[in-house]
Amino acid sequence: MDCQVNWKVLEGARYRLFERVRYAAGTMKKLLCGLVAGFAVTAICLAQDAGSAKHVVVLRAARMLDVSVGKMVAPGEVLVEGEKIVAAGTHVERPARAEVIDLGDATLMPGLIDAHVHLFLHPGAEDLQTVQESVPERTLIAAGAAKADLMAGFTAERDMGTEGAGCADVAVRNAINSGLIPGPRMRVSCNAVDLTGGHEDAIGYNPAQKVLSNADYADSSDEIVKVMREQRKGGADFTKIYETGRDSFRDGEFQTPYQYTEAELAAAVKEAERTGGGVGSGRGVAVHATGEPGTGFAVAAGVASVDHAYQLSDATMKAMKDKQIYAVPTFAIAEYFAEHAATPARAEWDRKEQAYHAAEFKKQLAAGVPMAVGSDVGPFPHGTQARELELMVEFGMKPAAVLQADLLNGAMLLGWTGKIGELKAGYFADVIAVPGNPLEDISVTTKVEFVMKDGVVYKRP
């Protein structure tokens, strides 16, 4: 039998089949979209439920430091819910869902604070690092340095200039804050600010190569303010200015040229205040200043801290006490340089300068100059800077006073008073544990066994 095709009928059938398939596909698409939306809502709800049920931890140890009075509480317990401390004392409530971490014969204390670090530096020729290593490479190195410092118990830091990497420290700070990388809570400054031909300029290189300074150039009040505005736009928290250098130390006499006048520094302080950089904000001006008259100019201008402070006149020390301007001694870096000097003659020079600084430090303590703790870590290995606390004790401070300088004054200098530096209800859960008693042996701060930041445990025995 011959099969004759009715093309008109066939075309109509094909059309109806196509419409049915399209309808089915549309229905399936709507169904799948509905399922996906349902799953998304469920996931969001589950995430919200998980967020509302914050992780609860009870930390327990043989002792706990009450830093404000410089005494131990025994035993010590801290109740943590989420990122905050709920209670601290000899005994705290133990909610049914709480994880209990018993740290045994250890001391619970607030996370350490380093008010002078360089995340973008590592041991080696500092001037060559900034020329030979790209900013992306240095940023990766900085991320590793931040982790090393955190694991050593430093849960808050102030990065005192990226040494030529611009505002790359802003990216590191933001990555830490968003949980992308582990590290301390950070105050950052972008580059430091320096004169043409000043302390951090590339002096000694072929001028035709136009090797840049490790800092941002500013040669007048107006230029300082302009640089500060650019840096704050880039995300800087505070401003670091080089005020003295390079230093000279001969026959027991210390000398160092100043870079900016009191009026120029006052313009910087005023600009910082305009953008919220008042006292205790963590957003003011810090200066690298080793000696007079630069240290005096900086204090008269009202800076937040004088870092290094090898030499302070009687008038400067009195003004620092009256204004509560912190000295940040940075002994650890000087010791490292002496131990790793290129020549015996240089090592001897470094040791004599350190001895001079230690003697001046005793005068500063007697005059009531407020102290904060900063190590200048970077040129020496990150994660080893608790040595600074040991040296401050060795050179005249009591362990309790050093811990108060580090934790209470450090929190004030970084602008986080009432948030970090003590184990109190409502503070961030930045808690470390050390073996032994740091009030009796400050060296235990170099042997941190447990680290918690924002309620997250990063290190445990």
Short mmCIF file of C-alpha atoms in Angstrom, two decimals:
data_model
loop_
_atom_site.label_atom_id
_atom_site.label_comp_id
_atom_site.label_asym_id
_atom_site.label_seq_id
_atom_site.Cartn_x
_atom_site.Cartn_y
_atom_site.Cartn_z
CA MET A 1 0.00 0.00 0.00
CA ASP A 2 1.34 3.39 -0.90
CA CYS A 3 1.72 5.78 2.06
CA GLN A 4 0.72 9.30 1.07
CA VAL A 5 1.77 12.02 3.48
CA ASN A 6 -0.62 14.82 4.30
CA TRP A 7 1.95 17.53 4.97
CA LYS A 8 -0.58 19.97 6.33
CA VAL A 9 -1.74 17.50 8.99
CA LEU A 10 1.85 16.60 9.84
CA GLU A 11 2.82 20.25 10.27
CA GLY A 12 -0.12 20.80 12.60
CA ALA A 13 0.84 17.76 14.69
CA ARG A 14 4.43 18.91 14.92
CA TYR A 15 3.30 22.36 16.07
CA ARG A 16 1.07 20.87 18.80
CA LEU A 17 3.93 18.62 19.96
CA PHE A 18 6.31 21.59 20.09
CA GLU A 19 3.84 23.61 22.16
CA ARG A 20 3.38 20.73 24.60
CA VAL A 21 7.15 20.34 25.01
CA ARG A 22 7.59 24.08 25.49
CA TYR A 23 4.79 24.12 28.08
CA ALA A 24 6.35 21.18 29.90
CA ALA A 25 9.76 22.84 29.83
CA GLY A 26 8.30 26.08 31.17
CA THR A 27 6.51 24.21 33.91
CA MET A 28 9.73 22.36 34.81
CA LYS A 29 11.67 25.65 34.80
CA LYS A 30 9.14 27.22 37.18
CA LEU A 31 9.27 24.14 39.36
CA LEU A 32 13.05 24.15 39.46
CA CYS A 33 13.14 27.88 40.17
CA GLY A 34 10.67 27.38 42.96
CA LEU A 35 12.75 24.57 44.40
CA VAL A 36 15.95 26.62 44.18
CA ALA A 37 14.26 29.60 45.80
CA GLY A 38 12.91 27.34 48.49
CA PHE A 39 16.30 25.86 49.14
CA ALA A 40 17.84 29.37 49.24
CA VAL A 41 15.28 30.58 51.77
CA THR A 42 15.84 27.45 53.84
CA ALA A 43 19.62 27.98 53.70
CA ILE A 44 19.24 31.60 54.74
CA CYS A 45 16.98 30.64 57.61
CA LEU A 46 19.38 27.92 58.72
CA ALA A 47 22.27 30.38 58.54
CA GLN A 48 20.28 32.89 60.59
CA ASP A 49 19.44 30.21 63.11
CA ALA A 50 23.10 29.23 63.29
CA GLY A 51 24.12 32.86 63.71
CA SER A 52 21.61 33.41 66.48
CA ALA A 53 22.95 30.38 68.35
CA LYS A 54 26.43 31.80 68.95
CA HIS A 55 29.20 29.45 69.95
CA VAL A 56 29.66 29.50 73.73
CA VAL A 57 33.03 28.73 75.31
CA VAL A 58 34.22 28.63 78.89
CA LEU A 59 37.96 29.09 79.29
CA ARG A 60 39.48 27.89 82.55
CA ALA A 61 43.03 28.09 83.90
CA ALA A 62 44.87 28.12 87.21
CA ARG A 63 45.20 31.91 87.07
CA MET A 64 43.82 34.98 85.28
CA LEU A 65 45.46 38.40 84.98
CA ASP A 66 43.52 41.40 86.25
CA VAL A 67 45.69 43.87 84.41
CA SER A 68 44.07 47.05 85.74
CA VAL A 69 45.22 46.29 89.31
CA GLY A 70 48.25 44.23 88.34
CA LYS A 71 47.19 41.13 90.25
CA MET A 72 46.23 37.52 89.64
CA VAL A 73 42.82 35.96 90.13
CA ALA A 74 42.90 32.25 90.99
CA PRO A 75 41.45 30.22 89.46
CA GLY A 76 40.49 32.12 86.33
CA GLU A 77 37.46 31.59 84.10
CA VAL A 78 36.15 33.48 81.07
CA LEU A 79 32.73 32.96 79.48
CA VAL A 80 32.72 33.77 75.77
CA GLU A 81 29.67 33.97 73.54
CA GLY A 82 30.33 34.64 69.88
CA GLU A 83 32.99 37.33 69.60
CA LYS A 84 32.47 38.90 73.03
CA ILE A 85 33.31 38.16 76.65
CA VAL A 86 30.18 37.68 78.73
CA ALA A 87 31.80 37.24 82.13
CA ALA A 88 35.21 36.74 83.76
CA GLY A 89 36.21 35.81 87.30
CA THR A 90 37.03 32.89 89.55
CA HIS A 91 33.85 31.14 88.43
CA VAL A 92 31.47 31.82 85.56
CA GLU A 93 28.18 30.27 84.49
CA ARG A 94 28.44 27.16 82.33
CA PRO A 95 25.54 27.12 79.84
CA ALA A 96 24.46 23.63 78.77
CA ARG A 97 25.75 24.11 75.24
CA ALA A 98 29.12 25.58 76.27
CA GLU A 99 32.43 24.10 75.20
CA VAL A 100 34.78 24.03 78.20
CA ILE A 101 38.50 24.47 77.46
CA ASP A 102 40.61 23.71 80.54
CA LEU A 103 44.12 25.08 80.07
CA GLY A 104 45.47 23.75 83.35
CA ASP A 105 48.43 25.42 85.07
CA ALA A 106 48.40 28.51 82.87
CA THR A 107 47.47 32.17 83.08
CA LEU A 108 44.61 33.62 81.08
CA MET A 109 45.29 37.18 79.93
CA PRO A 110 44.20 39.63 77.25
CA GLY A 111 45.80 39.29 73.82
CA LEU A 112 49.07 41.21 73.56
CA ILE A 113 49.34 44.51 71.67
CA ASP A 114 52.30 45.63 69.54
CA ALA A 115 52.06 49.35 68.81
CA HIS A 116 54.96 49.40 66.33
CA VAL A 117 55.20 46.70 63.66
CA HIS A 118 56.17 46.49 60.00
CA LEU A 119 54.20 43.70 58.35
CA PHE A 120 55.84 44.45 55.00
CA LEU A 121 59.42 43.91 56.18
CA HIS A 122 61.40 40.77 56.98
CA PRO A 123 65.01 40.10 58.07
CA GLY A 124 67.55 41.15 55.45
CA ALA A 125 68.59 44.32 53.66
CA GLU A 126 65.60 46.60 54.20
CA ASP A 127 66.46 48.97 51.36
CA LEU A 128 66.81 46.11 48.86
CA GLN A 129 63.51 44.48 49.88
CA THR A 130 61.60 47.56 48.85
CA VAL A 131 63.39 47.73 45.48
CA GLN A 132 63.65 44.06 44.50
CA GLU A 133 60.32 42.70 45.79
CA SER A 134 57.08 43.65 44.04
CA VAL A 135 54.15 45.02 46.04
CA PRO A 136 52.07 41.84 45.41
CA GLU A 137 54.96 39.72 46.72
CA ARG A 138 55.39 41.96 49.75
CA THR A 139 51.66 41.84 50.44
CA LEU A 140 51.76 38.04 50.54
CA ILE A 141 54.73 38.27 52.90
CA ALA A 142 52.74 40.70 55.06
CA ALA A 143 49.85 38.24 55.27
CA GLY A 144 52.25 35.59 56.56
CA ALA A 145 53.70 38.06 59.05
CA ALA A 146 50.23 38.89 60.37
CA LYS A 147 49.53 35.22 60.98
CA ALA A 148 52.88 34.72 62.75
CA ASP A 149 52.18 37.66 65.06
CA LEU A 150 48.70 36.38 65.88
CA MET A 151 49.98 32.90 66.67
CA ALA A 152 52.51 34.49 69.04
CA GLY A 153 49.63 36.01 71.00
CA PHE A 154 49.51 39.51 69.47
CA THR A 155 45.83 40.09 68.77
CA ALA A 156 46.11 43.83 68.01
CA GLU A 157 48.82 45.83 66.25
CA ARG A 158 49.68 49.18 64.68
CA ASP A 159 51.49 48.91 61.33
CA MET A 160 53.92 51.82 61.20
CA GLY A 161 54.31 52.24 57.46
CA THR A 162 54.48 49.82 54.57
CA GLU A 163 57.98 50.99 53.60
CA GLY A 164 57.11 51.80 50.01
CA ALA A 165 54.11 49.53 49.46
CA GLY A 166 51.61 52.39 49.59
CA CYS A 167 48.24 51.43 51.05
CA ALA A 168 48.72 47.69 50.60
CA ASP A 169 48.39 47.38 54.40
CA VAL A 170 44.76 48.49 53.99
CA ALA A 171 44.16 45.36 51.90
CA VAL A 172 45.77 43.19 54.58
CA ARG A 173 43.69 44.82 57.33
CA ASN A 174 40.49 44.39 55.33
CA ALA A 175 41.29 40.76 54.51
CA ILE A 176 41.80 40.06 58.22
CA ASN A 177 38.58 41.85 59.15
CA SER A 178 36.57 39.88 56.56
CA GLY A 179 38.03 36.56 57.69
CA LEU A 180 39.98 35.84 54.51
CA ILE A 181 43.30 35.53 56.37
CA PRO A 182 44.22 35.18 60.05
CA GLY A 183 45.86 38.10 61.79
CA PRO A 184 45.59 40.71 64.55
CA ARG A 185 43.08 43.54 64.48
CA MET A 186 45.06 46.30 62.76
CA ARG A 187 45.56 50.03 62.67
CA VAL A 188 47.37 50.93 59.43
CA SER A 189 49.04 54.06 58.05
CA CYS A 190 49.87 53.31 54.37
CA ASN A 191 53.34 54.76 53.72
CA ALA A 192 55.03 56.96 56.28
CA VAL A 193 55.60 60.64 55.45
CA ASP A 194 59.12 61.98 54.90
CA LEU A 195 61.14 64.90 53.55
CA THR A 196 63.00 64.82 50.27
CA GLY A 197 66.43 63.58 51.33
CA GLY A 198 65.03 62.59 54.72
CA HIS A 199 65.47 59.54 56.92
CA GLU A 200 63.80 57.02 54.59
CA ASP A 201 64.75 58.56 51.26
CA ALA A 202 66.90 56.47 48.90
CA ILE A 203 70.18 58.18 49.70
CA GLY A 204 73.36 56.62 48.34
CA TYR A 205 71.92 55.31 45.08
CA ASN A 206 72.68 56.62 41.61
CA PRO A 207 70.44 59.73 41.38
CA ALA A 208 69.86 59.06 37.67
CA GLN A 209 67.98 55.87 38.62
CA LYS A 210 65.48 57.95 40.62
CA VAL A 211 65.03 55.29 43.30
CA LEU A 212 62.00 56.32 45.32
CA SER A 213 61.77 56.90 49.04
CA ASN A 214 60.19 54.20 51.20
CA ALA A 215 57.87 56.97 52.40
CA ASP A 216 55.62 59.56 50.73
CA TYR A 217 57.34 62.88 50.06
CA ALA A 218 56.09 66.05 51.76
CA ASP A 219 58.23 69.19 52.09
CA SER A 220 55.80 71.69 53.64
CA SER A 221 52.67 71.90 55.78
CA ASP A 222 50.47 71.99 52.70
CA GLU A 223 52.15 68.95 51.22
CA ILE A 224 51.86 67.03 54.50
CA VAL A 225 48.13 67.71 54.60
CA LYS A 226 47.72 66.72 50.94
CA VAL A 227 49.54 63.42 51.49
CA MET A 228 47.47 62.73 54.60
CA ARG A 229 44.25 63.30 52.66
CA GLU A 230 45.38 60.94 49.92
CA GLN A 231 46.30 58.28 52.46
CA ARG A 232 43.05 58.62 54.39
CA LYS A 233 41.21 58.33 51.08
CA GLY A 234 43.15 55.12 50.50
CA GLY A 235 41.97 53.71 53.83
CA ALA A 236 44.69 54.71 56.33
CA ASP A 237 43.64 54.79 59.99
CA PHE A 238 46.43 57.07 61.21
CA THR A 239 49.52 58.93 59.98
CA LYS A 240 53.16 58.04 60.61
CA ILE A 241 55.73 60.82 60.13
CA TYR A 242 59.52 60.60 60.16
CA GLU A 243 60.64 63.48 62.37
CA THR A 244 64.31 62.71 62.98
CA GLY A 245 67.31 61.00 61.40
CA ARG A 246 69.79 59.94 60.54
CA ASP A 247 71.16 59.47 64.05
CA SER A 248 74.71 60.11 65.24
CA PHE A 249 76.17 58.63 68.42
CA ARG A 250 79.80 59.44 69.29
CA ASP A 251 81.60 59.45 72.63
CA GLY A 252 78.31 59.00 74.49
CA GLU A 253 76.66 61.97 72.80
CA PHE A 254 73.49 61.41 70.78
CA GLN A 255 72.45 63.79 68.01
CA THR A 256 69.83 63.65 65.28
CA PRO A 257 68.54 66.33 62.87
CA TYR A 258 64.85 67.18 62.89
CA GLN A 259 62.82 67.07 59.67
CA TYR A 260 59.64 69.06 60.32
CA THR A 261 59.10 72.16 62.43
CA GLU A 262 56.63 72.27 65.28
CA ALA A 263 54.24 74.27 63.06
CA GLU A 264 54.39 71.65 60.30
CA LEU A 265 53.70 68.84 62.74
CA ALA A 266 50.87 70.86 64.29
CA ALA A 267 49.30 71.12 60.82
CA ALA A 268 49.41 67.33 60.56
CA VAL A 269 47.82 66.91 64.00
CA LYS A 270 45.10 69.41 63.12
CA GLU A 271 44.35 67.58 59.87
CA ALA A 272 44.13 64.27 61.71
CA GLU A 273 41.74 65.82 64.25
CA ARG A 274 39.58 67.13 61.39
CA THR A 275 38.99 63.55 60.27
CA GLY A 276 38.36 62.09 63.73
CA GLY A 277 41.93 61.71 64.94
CA GLY A 278 41.58 63.08 68.44
CA VAL A 279 43.10 61.72 71.64
CA GLY A 280 42.41 58.03 72.15
CA SER A 281 40.98 57.57 68.66
CA GLY A 282 43.78 55.51 67.13
CA ARG A 283 43.57 57.86 64.14
CA GLY A 284 46.06 60.55 65.09
CA VAL A 285 49.73 61.14 64.24
CA ALA A 286 52.64 58.97 65.35
CA VAL A 287 56.23 60.07 64.83
CA HIS A 288 59.54 58.32 64.40
CA ALA A 289 61.51 60.60 66.70
CA THR A 290 64.70 59.54 68.42
CA GLY A 291 66.00 62.77 69.95
CA GLU A 292 65.83 66.50 70.52
CA PRO A 293 64.83 68.92 69.18
CA GLY A 294 62.56 66.76 67.01
CA THR A 295 61.03 64.91 69.96
CA GLY A 296 60.22 68.24 71.60
CA PHE A 297 58.63 69.62 68.42
CA ALA A 298 56.45 66.51 68.10
CA VAL A 299 55.23 66.64 71.70
CA ALA A 300 54.51 70.37 71.50
CA ALA A 301 52.46 69.71 68.35
CA GLY A 302 50.36 67.12 70.20
CA VAL A 303 51.19 63.83 68.46
CA ALA A 304 49.79 60.56 69.81
CA SER A 305 53.12 58.80 70.32
CA VAL A 306 56.86 59.33 70.10
CA ASP A 307 58.32 56.11 68.77
CA HIS A 308 61.92 55.16 69.69
CA ALA A 309 62.37 58.16 72.05
CA TYR A 310 66.07 57.63 72.72
CA GLN A 311 66.45 61.18 74.00
CA LEU A 312 63.86 63.42 75.68
CA SER A 313 64.59 66.70 77.43
CA ASP A 314 63.19 67.42 80.87
CA ALA A 315 60.64 69.79 79.34
CA THR A 316 59.59 67.19 76.77
CA MET A 317 59.19 64.49 79.42
CA LYS A 318 57.02 66.78 81.55
CA ALA A 319 54.86 67.67 78.55
CA MET A 320 54.43 63.99 77.66
CA LYS A 321 53.29 63.25 81.20
CA ASP A 322 50.90 66.22 81.22
CA LYS A 323 49.44 65.44 77.77
CA GLN A 324 49.58 61.64 78.15
CA ILE A 325 51.65 61.24 75.00
CA TYR A 326 53.14 57.76 74.86
CA ALA A 327 56.78 56.85 74.37
CA VAL A 328 57.27 53.59 72.45
CA PRO A 329 60.87 52.50 73.18
CA THR A 330 61.45 49.70 70.58
CA PHE A 331 64.37 48.02 72.35
CA ALA A 332 63.98 44.66 70.58
CA ILE A 333 64.96 45.93 67.15
CA ALA A 334 68.12 47.58 68.48
CA GLU A 335 69.15 44.36 70.22
CA TYR A 336 68.59 42.37 67.02
CA PHE A 337 70.67 44.80 64.96
CA ALA A 338 73.53 44.56 67.47
CA GLU A 339 73.43 40.77 67.38
CA HIS A 340 73.33 40.66 63.56
CA ALA A 341 75.62 43.57 62.69
CA ALA A 342 77.74 43.34 59.56
CA THR A 343 80.96 44.13 61.45
CA PRO A 344 82.18 43.95 65.06
CA ALA A 345 82.58 47.72 65.04
CA ARG A 346 78.95 48.21 64.05
CA ALA A 347 77.82 45.72 66.71
CA GLU A 348 79.72 47.68 69.35
CA TRP A 349 78.14 50.94 68.14
CA ASP A 350 74.65 49.40 68.38
CA ARG A 351 75.30 48.05 71.89
CA LYS A 352 76.53 51.43 73.13
CA GLU A 353 73.49 53.19 71.67
CA GLN A 354 71.19 50.63 73.32
CA ALA A 355 72.91 51.23 76.67
CA TYR A 356 72.44 54.98 76.21
CA HIS A 357 68.76 54.46 75.41
CA ALA A 358 68.30 52.19 78.45
CA ALA A 359 69.78 54.86 80.72
CA GLU A 360 67.51 57.52 79.22
CA PHE A 361 64.55 55.13 79.58
CA LYS A 362 65.13 55.01 83.35
CA LYS A 363 65.01 58.81 83.44
CA GLN A 364 61.77 58.76 81.47
CA LEU A 365 60.21 56.29 83.89
CA ALA A 366 61.25 58.43 86.84
CA ALA A 367 59.70 61.48 85.15
CA GLY A 368 56.38 59.69 84.68
CA VAL A 369 56.44 59.49 80.88
CA PRO A 370 53.59 57.14 79.86
CA MET A 371 54.79 54.07 77.97
CA ALA A 372 53.29 51.81 75.32
CA VAL A 373 54.89 48.66 73.94
CA GLY A 374 56.13 48.47 70.36
CA SER A 375 58.90 46.25 69.04
CA ASP A 376 59.58 47.51 65.48
CA VAL A 377 59.28 43.87 64.37
CA GLY A 378 59.81 43.18 60.67
CA PRO A 379 63.54 43.63 60.30
CA PHE A 380 63.65 40.84 62.88
CA PRO A 381 61.36 37.78 62.66
CA HIS A 382 57.65 38.25 63.13
CA GLY A 383 56.22 36.28 66.03
CA THR A 384 59.25 36.85 68.26
CA GLN A 385 58.50 40.39 69.42
CA ALA A 386 57.44 39.55 72.98
CA ARG A 387 61.16 40.03 73.60
CA GLU A 388 60.25 43.73 73.88
CA LEU A 389 58.41 43.08 77.13
CA GLU A 390 61.42 41.24 78.55
CA LEU A 391 63.76 44.11 77.69
CA MET A 392 61.48 46.74 79.22
CA VAL A 393 61.60 44.76 82.47
CA GLU A 394 65.36 44.30 82.15
CA PHE A 395 65.79 48.07 81.73
CA GLY A 396 63.75 49.11 84.74
CA MET A 397 60.00 48.46 84.62
CA LYS A 398 58.12 46.04 86.85
CA PRO A 399 56.34 43.21 84.99
CA ALA A 400 52.93 44.51 86.05
CA ALA A 401 53.78 47.99 84.74
CA VAL A 402 54.97 46.57 81.42
CA LEU A 403 51.76 44.57 81.01
CA GLN A 404 49.70 47.66 81.81
CA ALA A 405 51.71 49.67 79.27
CA ASP A 406 51.14 46.97 76.68
CA LEU A 407 47.46 46.22 77.32
CA LEU A 408 45.87 49.35 78.79
CA ASN A 409 48.01 52.02 77.14
CA GLY A 410 48.19 50.00 73.93
CA ALA A 411 44.40 49.82 73.75
CA MET A 412 44.18 53.58 74.27
CA LEU A 413 46.86 54.31 71.66
CA LEU A 414 45.12 52.15 69.07
CA GLY A 415 41.72 53.67 69.87
CA TRP A 416 40.14 50.54 71.34
CA THR A 417 39.83 51.34 75.05
CA GLY A 418 36.81 49.51 76.42
CA LYS A 419 37.04 46.95 73.63
CA ILE A 420 40.38 45.17 74.09
CA GLY A 421 43.21 44.99 76.64
CA GLU A 422 41.20 43.59 79.56
CA LEU A 423 39.17 40.47 80.28
CA LYS A 424 35.82 42.09 81.03
CA ALA A 425 32.20 41.61 80.03
CA GLY A 426 31.45 43.34 76.73
CA TYR A 427 35.06 43.32 75.52
CA PHE A 428 36.15 41.45 72.42
CA ALA A 429 37.14 37.88 73.22
CA ASP A 430 40.85 38.34 72.54
CA VAL A 431 42.33 35.92 75.06
CA ILE A 432 45.67 34.16 75.33
CA ALA A 433 47.17 31.73 77.82
CA VAL A 434 50.78 31.54 78.93
CA PRO A 435 52.52 29.00 81.16
CA GLY A 436 53.40 30.25 84.63
CA ASN A 437 52.84 33.71 86.05
CA PRO A 438 53.84 36.74 83.93
CA LEU A 439 53.85 39.00 87.02
CA GLU A 440 56.70 36.89 88.37
CA ASP A 441 58.40 35.98 85.08
CA ILE A 442 57.62 38.19 82.09
CA SER A 443 59.42 35.74 79.76
CA VAL A 444 56.35 33.48 79.74
CA THR A 445 54.82 35.95 77.28
CA THR A 446 57.28 34.55 74.72
CA LYS A 447 55.72 31.08 75.15
CA VAL A 448 52.05 31.65 74.33
CA GLU A 449 50.16 28.33 74.33
CA PHE A 450 46.61 29.40 73.52
CA VAL A 451 45.28 32.15 71.26
CA MET A 452 41.67 33.28 70.81
CA LYS A 453 40.65 36.35 68.83
CA ASP A 454 37.05 37.48 68.40
CA GLY A 455 35.98 34.25 70.09
CA VAL A 456 37.74 32.07 67.48
CA VAL A 457 40.44 29.70 68.72
CA TYR A 458 43.58 29.89 66.57
CA LYS A 459 46.00 28.00 68.80
CA ARG A 460 45.65 25.57 71.65
CA PRO A 461 48.01 23.21 73.53
#
